[in-house]
Amino acid sequence: MNKDDWDGRFRRVKLSQAEAYPLSSNLDSISLMQRVGNEYNNEASHVVRDVRTDTNLSARKFYAQRNMYLTGFTLFLSLILNRTYSLIIDILRSDERLEKQMETENKLKERVAELEEELESKKNV
Protein backbone atom coordinates (compact mmCIF):
# COMPACT_ATOMS: atom_id res chain seq x y z
CA MET A 1 0.00 0.00 0.00
CA ASN A 2 1.45 3.36 -0.98
CA LYS A 3 1.62 6.54 1.07
CA ASP A 4 -1.40 8.18 -0.59
CA ASP A 5 -3.64 5.23 0.37
CA TRP A 6 -2.56 5.49 4.00
CA ASP A 7 -2.98 9.26 3.99
CA GLY A 8 -6.46 8.91 2.52
CA ARG A 9 -7.52 6.35 5.10
CA PHE A 10 -6.09 8.39 7.96
CA ARG A 11 -7.80 11.54 6.70
CA ARG A 12 -11.19 9.79 6.41
CA VAL A 13 -10.95 8.39 9.94
CA LYS A 14 -9.75 11.70 11.36
CA LEU A 15 -12.49 13.69 9.65
CA SER A 16 -15.21 11.24 10.55
CA GLN A 17 -14.17 11.52 14.20
CA ALA A 18 -14.11 15.30 13.91
CA GLU A 19 -17.66 15.26 12.51
CA ALA A 20 -18.96 12.78 15.09
CA TYR A 21 -18.62 15.15 18.04
CA PRO A 22 -20.65 18.05 16.55
CA LEU A 23 -23.24 15.58 15.27
CA SER A 24 -23.67 13.93 18.67
CA SER A 25 -23.79 17.34 20.37
CA ASN A 26 -26.42 18.49 17.90
CA LEU A 27 -28.56 15.40 18.50
CA ASP A 28 -28.22 15.86 22.26
CA SER A 29 -29.24 19.52 22.06
CA ILE A 30 -32.28 18.63 19.93
CA SER A 31 -33.42 16.03 22.45
CA LEU A 32 -32.86 18.50 25.32
CA MET A 33 -34.87 21.14 23.48
CA GLN A 34 -37.74 18.68 23.00
CA ARG A 35 -37.69 17.71 26.68
CA VAL A 36 -37.70 21.33 27.82
CA GLY A 37 -40.46 22.13 25.33
CA ASN A 38 -42.56 19.27 26.69
CA GLU A 39 -41.97 20.44 30.26
CA TYR A 40 -42.89 23.98 29.25
CA ASN A 41 -46.14 22.79 27.66
CA ASN A 42 -46.97 20.56 30.64
CA GLU A 43 -46.34 23.39 33.09
CA ALA A 44 -48.44 25.76 30.99
CA SER A 45 -51.45 23.46 31.35
CA HIS A 46 -51.34 23.60 35.16
CA VAL A 47 -53.62 26.12 36.79
CA VAL A 48 -51.18 27.27 39.48
CA ARG A 49 -48.22 29.10 37.97
CA ASP A 50 -45.40 30.85 39.69
CA VAL A 51 -43.24 33.60 38.22
CA ARG A 52 -40.08 31.79 39.29
CA THR A 53 -41.07 28.52 37.58
CA ASP A 54 -42.08 30.41 34.44
CA THR A 55 -38.76 32.23 34.42
CA ASN A 56 -36.84 29.02 35.06
CA LEU A 57 -38.63 27.16 32.26
CA SER A 58 -38.22 30.08 29.86
CA ALA A 59 -34.51 30.28 30.64
CA ARG A 60 -34.06 26.52 30.15
CA LYS A 61 -35.96 26.71 26.85
CA PHE A 62 -33.78 29.62 25.71
CA TYR A 63 -30.55 27.79 26.64
CA ALA A 64 -31.70 24.61 24.88
CA GLN A 65 -32.58 26.53 21.71
CA ARG A 66 -29.31 28.45 21.83
CA ASN A 67 -27.32 25.23 22.21
CA MET A 68 -29.19 23.66 19.30
CA TYR A 69 -28.37 26.60 17.03
CA LEU A 70 -24.73 26.70 18.13
CA THR A 71 -24.17 22.97 17.64
CA GLY A 72 -26.01 23.04 14.32
CA PHE A 73 -23.79 25.86 13.14
CA THR A 74 -20.71 23.98 14.37
CA LEU A 75 -21.79 20.88 12.46
CA PHE A 76 -22.33 22.97 9.34
CA LEU A 77 -18.89 24.56 9.71
CA SER A 78 -17.24 21.17 10.20
CA LEU A 79 -18.76 20.00 6.91
CA ILE A 80 -17.54 23.15 5.16
CA LEU A 81 -14.04 22.73 6.61
CA ASN A 82 -14.02 19.09 5.52
CA ARG A 83 -14.88 20.08 1.96
CA THR A 84 -12.36 22.94 1.96
CA TYR A 85 -9.63 20.60 3.21
CA SER A 86 -10.35 18.06 0.48
CA LEU A 87 -10.35 20.79 -2.19
CA ILE A 88 -6.99 22.12 -1.00
CA ILE A 89 -5.52 18.60 -1.06
CA ASP A 90 -6.85 18.10 -4.60
CA ILE A 91 -5.32 21.39 -5.73
CA LEU A 92 -1.94 20.50 -4.21
CA ARG A 93 -1.96 17.10 -5.91
CA SER A 94 -2.89 18.70 -9.23
CA ASP A 95 -0.02 21.17 -8.86
CA GLU A 96 2.41 18.32 -8.18
CA ARG A 97 1.20 16.44 -11.27
CA LEU A 98 1.49 19.59 -13.37
CA GLU A 99 5.06 20.17 -12.19
CA LYS A 100 5.99 16.58 -13.05
CA GLN A 101 4.45 16.95 -16.50
CA MET A 102 6.33 20.20 -17.07
CA GLU A 103 9.60 18.53 -16.03
CA THR A 104 9.07 15.63 -18.44
CA GLU A 105 8.06 18.05 -21.19
CA ASN A 106 11.24 20.10 -20.65
CA LYS A 107 13.35 16.94 -20.70
CA LEU A 108 11.70 15.86 -23.94
CA LYS A 109 12.29 19.28 -25.51
CA GLU A 110 15.96 19.12 -24.51
CA ARG A 111 16.26 15.63 -25.97
CA VAL A 112 14.61 16.74 -29.23
CA ALA A 113 17.00 19.71 -29.45
CA GLU A 114 19.98 17.38 -28.89
CA LEU A 115 18.78 14.99 -31.57
CA GLU A 116 18.23 17.85 -34.02
CA GLU A 117 21.78 19.07 -33.37
CA GLU A 118 23.12 15.55 -33.98
CA LEU A 119 21.13 15.35 -37.19
CA GLU A 120 22.48 18.71 -38.38
CA SER A 121 26.04 17.71 -37.53
CA LYS A 122 25.64 14.44 -39.46
CA LYS A 123 24.20 16.29 -42.47
CA ASN A 124 27.18 18.64 -42.53
CA VAL A 125 29.66 15.76 -42.52
mmCIF file of N, CA and C in Angstrom:
data_model
loop_
_atom_site.group_PDB
_atom_site.id
_atom_site.type_symbol
_atom_site.label_atom_id
_atom_site.label_comp_id
_atom_site.label_asym_id
_atom_site.label_seq_id
_atom_site.Cartn_x
_atom_site.Cartn_y
_atom_site.Cartn_z
ATOM 1 N N MET A 1 0.844 -1.165 0.000
ATOM 2 C CA MET A 1 0.000 0.000 0.000
ATOM 3 C C MET A 1 0.897 1.238 0.000
ATOM 4 N N ASN A 2 0.588 2.180 -0.895
ATOM 5 C CA ASN A 2 1.448 3.361 -0.976
ATOM 6 C C ASN A 2 1.026 4.432 0.032
ATOM 7 N N LYS A 3 1.812 5.481 0.057
ATOM 8 C CA LYS A 3 1.624 6.537 1.067
ATOM 9 C C LYS A 3 0.288 7.245 0.890
ATOM 10 N N ASP A 4 -0.140 7.480 -0.356
ATOM 11 C CA ASP A 4 -1.403 8.181 -0.589
ATOM 12 C C ASP A 4 -2.590 7.397 -0.050
ATOM 13 N N ASP A 5 -2.544 6.051 -0.169
ATOM 14 C CA ASP A 5 -3.637 5.235 0.367
ATOM 15 C C ASP A 5 -3.730 5.378 1.878
ATOM 16 N N TRP A 6 -2.559 5.336 2.541
ATOM 17 C CA TRP A 6 -2.563 5.486 3.997
ATOM 18 C C TRP A 6 -3.025 6.873 4.404
ATOM 19 N N ASP A 7 -2.561 7.891 3.674
ATOM 20 C CA ASP A 7 -2.981 9.260 3.988
ATOM 21 C C ASP A 7 -4.481 9.420 3.815
ATOM 22 N N GLY A 8 -5.021 8.822 2.758
ATOM 23 C CA GLY A 8 -6.459 8.912 2.519
ATOM 24 C C GLY A 8 -7.265 8.237 3.610
ATOM 25 N N ARG A 9 -6.810 7.058 4.031
ATOM 26 C CA ARG A 9 -7.523 6.352 5.101
ATOM 27 C C ARG A 9 -7.444 7.114 6.416
ATOM 28 N N PHE A 10 -6.258 7.627 6.726
ATOM 29 C CA PHE A 10 -6.087 8.386 7.965
ATOM 30 C C PHE A 10 -6.962 9.635 7.955
ATOM 31 N N ARG A 11 -7.000 10.313 6.817
ATOM 32 C CA ARG A 11 -7.798 11.537 6.698
ATOM 33 C C ARG A 11 -9.278 11.236 6.871
ATOM 34 N N ARG A 12 -9.763 10.147 6.271
ATOM 35 C CA ARG A 12 -11.185 9.793 6.405
ATOM 36 C C ARG A 12 -11.535 9.481 7.849
ATOM 37 N N VAL A 13 -10.676 8.734 8.537
ATOM 38 C CA VAL A 13 -10.948 8.393 9.941
ATOM 39 C C VAL A 13 -10.904 9.646 10.801
ATOM 40 N N LYS A 14 -9.906 10.482 10.571
ATOM 41 C CA LYS A 14 -9.754 11.699 11.361
ATOM 42 C C LYS A 14 -10.946 12.633 11.154
ATOM 43 N N LEU A 15 -11.374 12.796 9.908
ATOM 44 C CA LEU A 15 -12.490 13.694 9.645
ATOM 45 C C LEU A 15 -13.804 13.118 10.134
ATOM 46 N N SER A 16 -13.962 11.810 10.048
ATOM 47 C CA SER A 16 -15.212 11.238 10.547
ATOM 48 C C SER A 16 -15.296 11.386 12.061
ATOM 49 N N GLN A 17 -14.162 11.289 12.753
ATOM 50 C CA GLN A 17 -14.166 11.515 14.197
ATOM 51 C C GLN A 17 -14.435 12.984 14.506
ATOM 52 N N ALA A 18 -13.898 13.867 13.687
ATOM 53 C CA ALA A 18 -14.109 15.298 13.908
ATOM 54 C C ALA A 18 -15.558 15.692 13.650
ATOM 55 N N GLU A 19 -16.247 14.968 12.777
ATOM 56 C CA GLU A 19 -17.655 15.262 12.512
ATOM 57 C C GLU A 19 -18.573 14.572 13.510
ATOM 58 N N ALA A 20 -18.106 13.527 14.160
ATOM 59 C CA ALA A 20 -18.961 12.778 15.087
ATOM 60 C C ALA A 20 -19.298 13.601 16.322
ATOM 61 N N TYR A 21 -18.351 14.367 16.827
ATOM 62 C CA TYR A 21 -18.616 15.153 18.038
ATOM 63 C C TYR A 21 -19.683 16.226 17.809
ATOM 64 N N PRO A 22 -19.572 17.067 16.757
ATOM 65 C CA PRO A 22 -20.648 18.052 16.553
ATOM 66 C C PRO A 22 -21.994 17.396 16.256
ATOM 67 N N LEU A 23 -21.978 16.260 15.566
ATOM 68 C CA LEU A 23 -23.236 15.579 15.275
ATOM 69 C C LEU A 23 -23.886 15.063 16.550
ATOM 70 N N SER A 24 -23.098 14.439 17.417
ATOM 71 C CA SER A 24 -23.671 13.933 18.670
ATOM 72 C C SER A 24 -24.125 15.087 19.564
ATOM 73 N N SER A 25 -23.380 16.175 19.582
ATOM 74 C CA SER A 25 -23.793 17.343 20.368
ATOM 75 C C SER A 25 -25.086 17.935 19.828
ATOM 76 N N ASN A 26 -25.205 17.953 18.513
ATOM 77 C CA ASN A 26 -26.421 18.489 17.904
ATOM 78 C C ASN A 26 -27.620 17.612 18.247
ATOM 79 N N LEU A 27 -27.457 16.300 18.161
ATOM 80 C CA LEU A 27 -28.559 15.398 18.503
ATOM 81 C C LEU A 27 -28.941 15.535 19.971
ATOM 82 N N ASP A 28 -27.947 15.681 20.839
ATOM 83 C CA ASP A 28 -28.216 15.864 22.263
ATOM 84 C C ASP A 28 -28.965 17.169 22.517
ATOM 85 N N SER A 29 -28.571 18.232 21.846
ATOM 86 C CA SER A 29 -29.244 19.515 22.061
ATOM 87 C C SER A 29 -30.675 19.490 21.530
ATOM 88 N N ILE A 30 -30.910 18.753 20.448
ATOM 89 C CA ILE A 30 -32.280 18.633 19.930
ATOM 90 C C ILE A 30 -33.153 17.879 20.924
ATOM 91 N N SER A 31 -32.623 16.785 21.477
ATOM 92 C CA SER A 31 -33.425 16.033 22.453
ATOM 93 C C SER A 31 -33.674 16.859 23.709
ATOM 94 N N LEU A 32 -32.679 17.632 24.150
ATOM 95 C CA LEU A 32 -32.862 18.497 25.317
ATOM 96 C C LEU A 32 -33.914 19.564 25.036
ATOM 97 N N MET A 33 -33.880 20.120 23.831
ATOM 98 C CA MET A 33 -34.871 21.136 23.481
ATOM 99 C C MET A 33 -36.282 20.547 23.479
ATOM 100 N N GLN A 34 -36.425 19.327 22.986
ATOM 101 C CA GLN A 34 -37.741 18.682 22.995
ATOM 102 C C GLN A 34 -38.211 18.416 24.423
ATOM 103 N N ARG A 35 -37.306 17.955 25.287
ATOM 104 C CA ARG A 35 -37.686 17.707 26.685
ATOM 105 C C ARG A 35 -38.122 18.986 27.377
ATOM 106 N N VAL A 36 -37.358 20.052 27.184
ATOM 107 C CA VAL A 36 -37.700 21.327 27.816
ATOM 108 C C VAL A 36 -39.006 21.863 27.242
ATOM 109 N N GLY A 37 -39.201 21.696 25.944
ATOM 110 C CA GLY A 37 -40.462 22.125 25.333
ATOM 111 C C GLY A 37 -41.647 21.365 25.891
ATOM 112 N N ASN A 38 -41.477 20.066 26.090
ATOM 113 C CA ASN A 38 -42.561 19.274 26.687
ATOM 114 C C ASN A 38 -42.833 19.708 28.122
ATOM 115 N N GLU A 39 -41.784 19.960 28.887
ATOM 116 C CA GLU A 39 -41.971 20.445 30.261
ATOM 117 C C GLU A 39 -42.674 21.794 30.263
ATOM 118 N N TYR A 40 -42.287 22.650 29.328
ATOM 119 C CA TYR A 40 -42.893 23.981 29.246
ATOM 120 C C TYR A 40 -44.382 23.862 28.940
ATOM 121 N N ASN A 41 -44.725 22.982 28.000
ATOM 122 C CA ASN A 41 -46.140 22.791 27.656
ATOM 123 C C ASN A 41 -46.907 22.153 28.802
ATOM 124 N N ASN A 42 -46.297 21.201 29.500
ATOM 125 C CA ASN A 42 -46.968 20.560 30.636
ATOM 126 C C ASN A 42 -47.188 21.546 31.775
ATOM 127 N N GLU A 43 -46.193 22.394 32.029
ATOM 128 C CA GLU A 43 -46.335 23.389 33.093
ATOM 129 C C GLU A 43 -47.370 24.437 32.715
ATOM 130 N N ALA A 44 -47.484 24.742 31.419
ATOM 131 C CA ALA A 44 -48.439 25.761 30.990
ATOM 132 C C ALA A 44 -49.871 25.292 31.188
ATOM 133 N N SER A 45 -50.092 23.982 31.181
ATOM 134 C CA SER A 45 -51.450 23.460 31.347
ATOM 135 C C SER A 45 -51.899 23.462 32.799
ATOM 136 N N HIS A 46 -50.970 23.561 33.740
ATOM 137 C CA HIS A 46 -51.345 23.604 35.158
ATOM 138 C C HIS A 46 -51.981 24.951 35.485
ATOM 139 N N VAL A 47 -52.897 24.907 36.418
ATOM 140 C CA VAL A 47 -53.615 26.121 36.788
ATOM 141 C C VAL A 47 -52.735 27.040 37.626
ATOM 142 N N VAL A 48 -52.013 26.471 38.586
ATOM 143 C CA VAL A 48 -51.184 27.270 39.480
ATOM 144 C C VAL A 48 -49.827 27.491 38.817
ATOM 145 N N ARG A 49 -49.499 28.766 38.591
ATOM 146 C CA ARG A 49 -48.218 29.097 37.965
ATOM 147 C C ARG A 49 -47.509 30.132 38.808
ATOM 148 N N ASP A 50 -46.225 29.941 38.896
ATOM 149 C CA ASP A 50 -45.402 30.849 39.688
ATOM 150 C C ASP A 50 -44.462 31.582 38.738
ATOM 151 N N VAL A 51 -44.132 32.804 39.055
ATOM 152 C CA VAL A 51 -43.239 33.595 38.220
ATOM 153 C C VAL A 51 -41.860 32.954 38.152
ATOM 154 N N ARG A 52 -41.409 32.408 39.263
ATOM 155 C CA ARG A 52 -40.084 31.786 39.288
ATOM 156 C C ARG A 52 -40.034 30.549 38.394
ATOM 157 N N THR A 53 -41.078 29.715 38.438
ATOM 158 C CA THR A 53 -41.074 28.520 37.584
ATOM 159 C C THR A 53 -41.186 28.907 36.118
ATOM 160 N N ASP A 54 -41.989 29.933 35.824
ATOM 161 C CA ASP A 54 -42.081 30.406 34.439
ATOM 162 C C ASP A 54 -40.726 30.917 33.949
ATOM 163 N N THR A 55 -40.069 31.679 34.783
ATOM 164 C CA THR A 55 -38.764 32.225 34.418
ATOM 165 C C THR A 55 -37.741 31.107 34.235
ATOM 166 N N ASN A 56 -37.772 30.148 35.137
ATOM 167 C CA ASN A 56 -36.844 29.020 35.056
ATOM 168 C C ASN A 56 -37.077 28.218 33.776
ATOM 169 N N LEU A 57 -38.332 27.924 33.479
ATOM 170 C CA LEU A 57 -38.628 27.159 32.261
ATOM 171 C C LEU A 57 -38.276 27.953 31.008
ATOM 172 N N SER A 58 -38.564 29.249 31.021
ATOM 173 C CA SER A 58 -38.220 30.077 29.859
ATOM 174 C C SER A 58 -36.710 30.136 29.657
ATOM 175 N N ALA A 59 -35.975 30.245 30.746
ATOM 176 C CA ALA A 59 -34.511 30.276 30.639
ATOM 177 C C ALA A 59 -33.979 28.944 30.116
ATOM 178 N N ARG A 60 -34.508 27.842 30.628
ATOM 179 C CA ARG A 60 -34.060 26.523 30.154
ATOM 180 C C ARG A 60 -34.394 26.334 28.678
ATOM 181 N N LYS A 61 -35.569 26.810 28.261
ATOM 182 C CA LYS A 61 -35.960 26.709 26.853
ATOM 183 C C LYS A 61 -35.014 27.550 25.985
ATOM 184 N N PHE A 62 -34.698 28.755 26.447
ATOM 185 C CA PHE A 62 -33.777 29.620 25.714
ATOM 186 C C PHE A 62 -32.405 28.965 25.579
ATOM 187 N N TYR A 63 -31.874 28.428 26.669
ATOM 188 C CA TYR A 63 -30.553 27.790 26.635
ATOM 189 C C TYR A 63 -30.554 26.563 25.722
ATOM 190 N N ALA A 64 -31.621 25.796 25.749
ATOM 191 C CA ALA A 64 -31.699 24.613 24.884
ATOM 192 C C ALA A 64 -31.737 25.022 23.415
ATOM 193 N N GLN A 65 -32.520 26.060 23.099
ATOM 194 C CA GLN A 65 -32.577 26.532 21.712
ATOM 195 C C GLN A 65 -31.231 27.107 21.272
ATOM 196 N N ARG A 66 -30.609 27.876 22.157
ATOM 197 C CA ARG A 66 -29.309 28.454 21.833
ATOM 198 C C ARG A 66 -28.283 27.355 21.560
ATOM 199 N N ASN A 67 -28.264 26.329 22.401
ATOM 200 C CA ASN A 67 -27.318 25.231 22.206
ATOM 201 C C ASN A 67 -27.587 24.494 20.906
ATOM 202 N N MET A 68 -28.864 24.337 20.549
ATOM 203 C CA MET A 68 -29.185 23.664 19.296
ATOM 204 C C MET A 68 -28.654 24.469 18.111
ATOM 205 N N TYR A 69 -28.864 25.775 18.124
ATOM 206 C CA TYR A 69 -28.375 26.604 17.025
ATOM 207 C C TYR A 69 -26.847 26.604 16.965
ATOM 208 N N LEU A 70 -26.199 26.688 18.112
ATOM 209 C CA LEU A 70 -24.733 26.696 18.128
ATOM 210 C C LEU A 70 -24.154 25.373 17.629
ATOM 211 N N THR A 71 -24.701 24.264 18.090
ATOM 212 C CA THR A 71 -24.167 22.970 17.644
ATOM 213 C C THR A 71 -24.511 22.708 16.184
ATOM 214 N N GLY A 72 -25.668 23.170 15.731
ATOM 215 C CA GLY A 72 -26.007 23.035 14.316
ATOM 216 C C GLY A 72 -25.051 23.825 13.445
ATOM 217 N N PHE A 73 -24.741 25.031 13.871
ATOM 218 C CA PHE A 73 -23.791 25.855 13.136
ATOM 219 C C PHE A 73 -22.401 25.227 13.149
ATOM 220 N N THR A 74 -22.012 24.655 14.275
ATOM 221 C CA THR A 74 -20.714 23.979 14.371
ATOM 222 C C THR A 74 -20.657 22.776 13.432
ATOM 223 N N LEU A 75 -21.735 22.017 13.371
ATOM 224 C CA LEU A 75 -21.795 20.879 12.459
ATOM 225 C C LEU A 75 -21.677 21.349 11.015
ATOM 226 N N PHE A 76 -22.388 22.412 10.683
ATOM 227 C CA PHE A 76 -22.329 22.972 9.335
ATOM 228 C C PHE A 76 -20.909 23.429 9.003
ATOM 229 N N LEU A 77 -20.257 24.109 9.938
ATOM 230 C CA LEU A 77 -18.887 24.562 9.705
ATOM 231 C C LEU A 77 -17.916 23.399 9.564
ATOM 232 N N SER A 78 -18.135 22.326 10.323
ATOM 233 C CA SER A 78 -17.238 21.173 10.196
ATOM 234 C C SER A 78 -17.369 20.543 8.811
ATOM 235 N N LEU A 79 -18.581 20.522 8.267
ATOM 236 C CA LEU A 79 -18.761 19.998 6.909
ATOM 237 C C LEU A 79 -18.083 20.904 5.884
ATOM 238 N N ILE A 80 -18.198 22.205 6.078
ATOM 239 C CA ILE A 80 -17.543 23.146 5.163
ATOM 240 C C ILE A 80 -16.025 23.006 5.246
ATOM 241 N N LEU A 81 -15.492 22.893 6.459
ATOM 242 C CA LEU A 81 -14.045 22.729 6.609
ATOM 243 C C LEU A 81 -13.565 21.419 5.998
ATOM 244 N N ASN A 82 -14.359 20.375 6.126
ATOM 245 C CA ASN A 82 -14.017 19.091 5.519
ATOM 246 C C ASN A 82 -13.910 19.245 4.006
ATOM 247 N N ARG A 83 -14.888 19.900 3.407
ATOM 248 C CA ARG A 83 -14.883 20.084 1.959
ATOM 249 C C ARG A 83 -13.717 20.985 1.531
ATOM 250 N N THR A 84 -13.461 22.036 2.282
ATOM 251 C CA THR A 84 -12.356 22.942 1.964
ATOM 252 C C THR A 84 -11.024 22.207 2.035
ATOM 253 N N TYR A 85 -10.859 21.378 3.058
ATOM 254 C CA TYR A 85 -9.630 20.603 3.210
ATOM 255 C C TYR A 85 -9.433 19.674 2.014
ATOM 256 N N SER A 86 -10.491 18.991 1.607
ATOM 257 C CA SER A 86 -10.350 18.064 0.479
ATOM 258 C C SER A 86 -10.062 18.818 -0.817
ATOM 259 N N LEU A 87 -10.645 20.006 -0.990
ATOM 260 C CA LEU A 87 -10.355 20.795 -2.188
ATOM 261 C C LEU A 87 -8.900 21.265 -2.208
ATOM 262 N N ILE A 88 -8.388 21.676 -1.066
ATOM 263 C CA ILE A 88 -6.989 22.117 -0.998
ATOM 264 C C ILE A 88 -6.048 20.960 -1.308
ATOM 265 N N ILE A 89 -6.347 19.780 -0.771
ATOM 266 C CA ILE A 89 -5.518 18.602 -1.059
ATOM 267 C C ILE A 89 -5.560 18.280 -2.551
ATOM 268 N N ASP A 90 -6.739 18.359 -3.169
ATOM 269 C CA ASP A 90 -6.850 18.099 -4.603
ATOM 270 C C ASP A 90 -6.040 19.106 -5.416
ATOM 271 N N ILE A 91 -6.086 20.366 -5.020
ATOM 272 C CA ILE A 91 -5.322 21.391 -5.731
ATOM 273 C C ILE A 91 -3.825 21.134 -5.598
ATOM 274 N N LEU A 92 -3.366 20.778 -4.406
ATOM 275 C CA LEU A 92 -1.939 20.497 -4.212
ATOM 276 C C LEU A 92 -1.489 19.305 -5.047
ATOM 277 N N ARG A 93 -2.309 18.273 -5.094
ATOM 278 C CA ARG A 93 -1.956 17.101 -5.910
ATOM 279 C C ARG A 93 -1.930 17.453 -7.390
ATOM 280 N N SER A 94 -2.874 18.279 -7.833
ATOM 281 C CA SER A 94 -2.888 18.701 -9.234
ATOM 282 C C SER A 94 -1.646 19.519 -9.563
ATOM 283 N N ASP A 95 -1.235 20.384 -8.642
ATOM 284 C CA ASP A 95 -0.015 21.166 -8.857
ATOM 285 C C ASP A 95 1.207 20.261 -8.965
ATOM 286 N N GLU A 96 1.283 19.248 -8.118
ATOM 287 C CA GLU A 96 2.413 18.315 -8.184
ATOM 288 C C GLU A 96 2.434 17.579 -9.518
ATOM 289 N N ARG A 97 1.260 17.132 -9.973
ATOM 290 C CA ARG A 97 1.204 16.438 -11.268
ATOM 291 C C ARG A 97 1.598 17.365 -12.405
ATOM 292 N N LEU A 98 1.149 18.620 -12.333
ATOM 293 C CA LEU A 98 1.491 19.588 -13.371
ATOM 294 C C LEU A 98 2.996 19.845 -13.400
ATOM 295 N N GLU A 99 3.613 19.969 -12.246
ATOM 296 C CA GLU A 99 5.064 20.170 -12.190
ATOM 297 C C GLU A 99 5.808 18.982 -12.785
ATOM 298 N N LYS A 100 5.348 17.768 -12.485
ATOM 299 C CA LYS A 100 5.989 16.576 -13.052
ATOM 300 C C LYS A 100 5.840 16.553 -14.569
ATOM 301 N N GLN A 101 4.659 16.921 -15.056
ATOM 302 C CA GLN A 101 4.445 16.948 -16.500
ATOM 303 C C GLN A 101 5.329 18.001 -17.164
ATOM 304 N N MET A 102 5.475 19.148 -16.514
ATOM 305 C CA MET A 102 6.334 20.195 -17.073
ATOM 306 C C MET A 102 7.790 19.744 -17.097
ATOM 307 N N GLU A 103 8.224 19.036 -16.063
ATOM 308 C CA GLU A 103 9.599 18.527 -16.035
ATOM 309 C C GLU A 103 9.833 17.537 -17.165
ATOM 310 N N THR A 104 8.904 16.614 -17.354
ATOM 311 C CA THR A 104 9.071 15.634 -18.436
ATOM 312 C C THR A 104 8.999 16.317 -19.795
ATOM 313 N N GLU A 105 8.150 17.332 -19.922
ATOM 314 C CA GLU A 105 8.063 18.055 -21.188
ATOM 315 C C GLU A 105 9.372 18.792 -21.479
ATOM 316 N N ASN A 106 9.954 19.405 -20.468
ATOM 317 C CA ASN A 106 11.239 20.100 -20.654
ATOM 318 C C ASN A 106 12.347 19.119 -21.015
ATOM 319 N N LYS A 107 12.348 17.951 -20.374
ATOM 320 C CA LYS A 107 13.352 16.938 -20.701
ATOM 321 C C LYS A 107 13.189 16.461 -22.140
ATOM 322 N N LEU A 108 11.938 16.286 -22.564
ATOM 323 C CA LEU A 108 11.699 15.856 -23.945
ATOM 324 C C LEU A 108 12.128 16.931 -24.938
ATOM 325 N N LYS A 109 11.862 18.188 -24.620
ATOM 326 C CA LYS A 109 12.287 19.275 -25.510
ATOM 327 C C LYS A 109 13.810 19.320 -25.620
ATOM 328 N N GLU A 110 14.499 19.145 -24.489
ATOM 329 C CA GLU A 110 15.962 19.125 -24.509
ATOM 330 C C GLU A 110 16.475 17.964 -25.348
ATOM 331 N N ARG A 111 15.834 16.823 -25.206
ATOM 332 C CA ARG A 111 16.256 15.633 -25.968
ATOM 333 C C ARG A 111 16.022 15.844 -27.459
ATOM 334 N N VAL A 112 14.886 16.459 -27.816
ATOM 335 C CA VAL A 112 14.607 16.743 -29.228
ATOM 336 C C VAL A 112 15.642 17.720 -29.777
ATOM 337 N N ALA A 113 15.991 18.739 -28.999
ATOM 338 C CA ALA A 113 16.999 19.709 -29.448
ATOM 339 C C ALA A 113 18.350 19.025 -29.652
ATOM 340 N N GLU A 114 18.720 18.119 -28.743
ATOM 341 C CA GLU A 114 19.981 17.382 -28.887
ATOM 342 C C GLU A 114 19.967 16.521 -30.143
ATOM 343 N N LEU A 115 18.864 15.845 -30.379
ATOM 344 C CA LEU A 115 18.778 14.992 -31.572
ATOM 345 C C LEU A 115 18.814 15.816 -32.850
ATOM 346 N N GLU A 116 18.184 16.987 -32.839
ATOM 347 C CA GLU A 116 18.232 17.854 -34.021
ATOM 348 C C GLU A 116 19.656 18.335 -34.281
ATOM 349 N N GLU A 117 20.383 18.653 -33.213
ATOM 350 C CA GLU A 117 21.781 19.073 -33.369
ATOM 351 C C GLU A 117 22.621 17.931 -33.933
ATOM 352 N N GLU A 118 22.391 16.709 -33.450
ATOM 353 C CA GLU A 118 23.118 15.550 -33.978
ATOM 354 C C GLU A 118 22.800 15.347 -35.451
ATOM 355 N N LEU A 119 21.546 15.521 -35.800
ATOM 356 C CA LEU A 119 21.134 15.349 -37.193
ATOM 357 C C LEU A 119 21.784 16.408 -38.079
ATOM 358 N N GLU A 120 21.833 17.634 -37.626
ATOM 359 C CA GLU A 120 22.483 18.712 -38.383
ATOM 360 C C GLU A 120 23.983 18.449 -38.534
ATOM 361 N N SER A 121 24.592 17.970 -37.452
ATOM 362 C CA SER A 121 26.037 17.705 -37.527
ATOM 363 C C SER A 121 26.320 16.544 -38.478
ATOM 364 N N LYS A 122 25.439 15.559 -38.546
ATOM 365 C CA LYS A 122 25.638 14.437 -39.464
ATOM 366 C C LYS A 122 25.379 14.855 -40.902
ATOM 367 N N LYS A 123 24.456 15.799 -41.115
ATOM 368 C CA LYS A 123 24.202 16.290 -42.467
ATOM 369 C C LYS A 123 25.402 17.074 -42.994
ATOM 370 N N ASN A 124 26.038 17.809 -42.129
ATOM 371 C CA ASN A 124 27.180 18.636 -42.528
ATOM 372 C C ASN A 124 28.427 17.805 -42.803
ATOM 373 N N VAL A 125 28.482 16.591 -42.338
ATOM 374 C CA VAL A 125 29.664 15.760 -42.523
ATOM 375 C C VAL A 125 29.683 15.148 -43.864
#
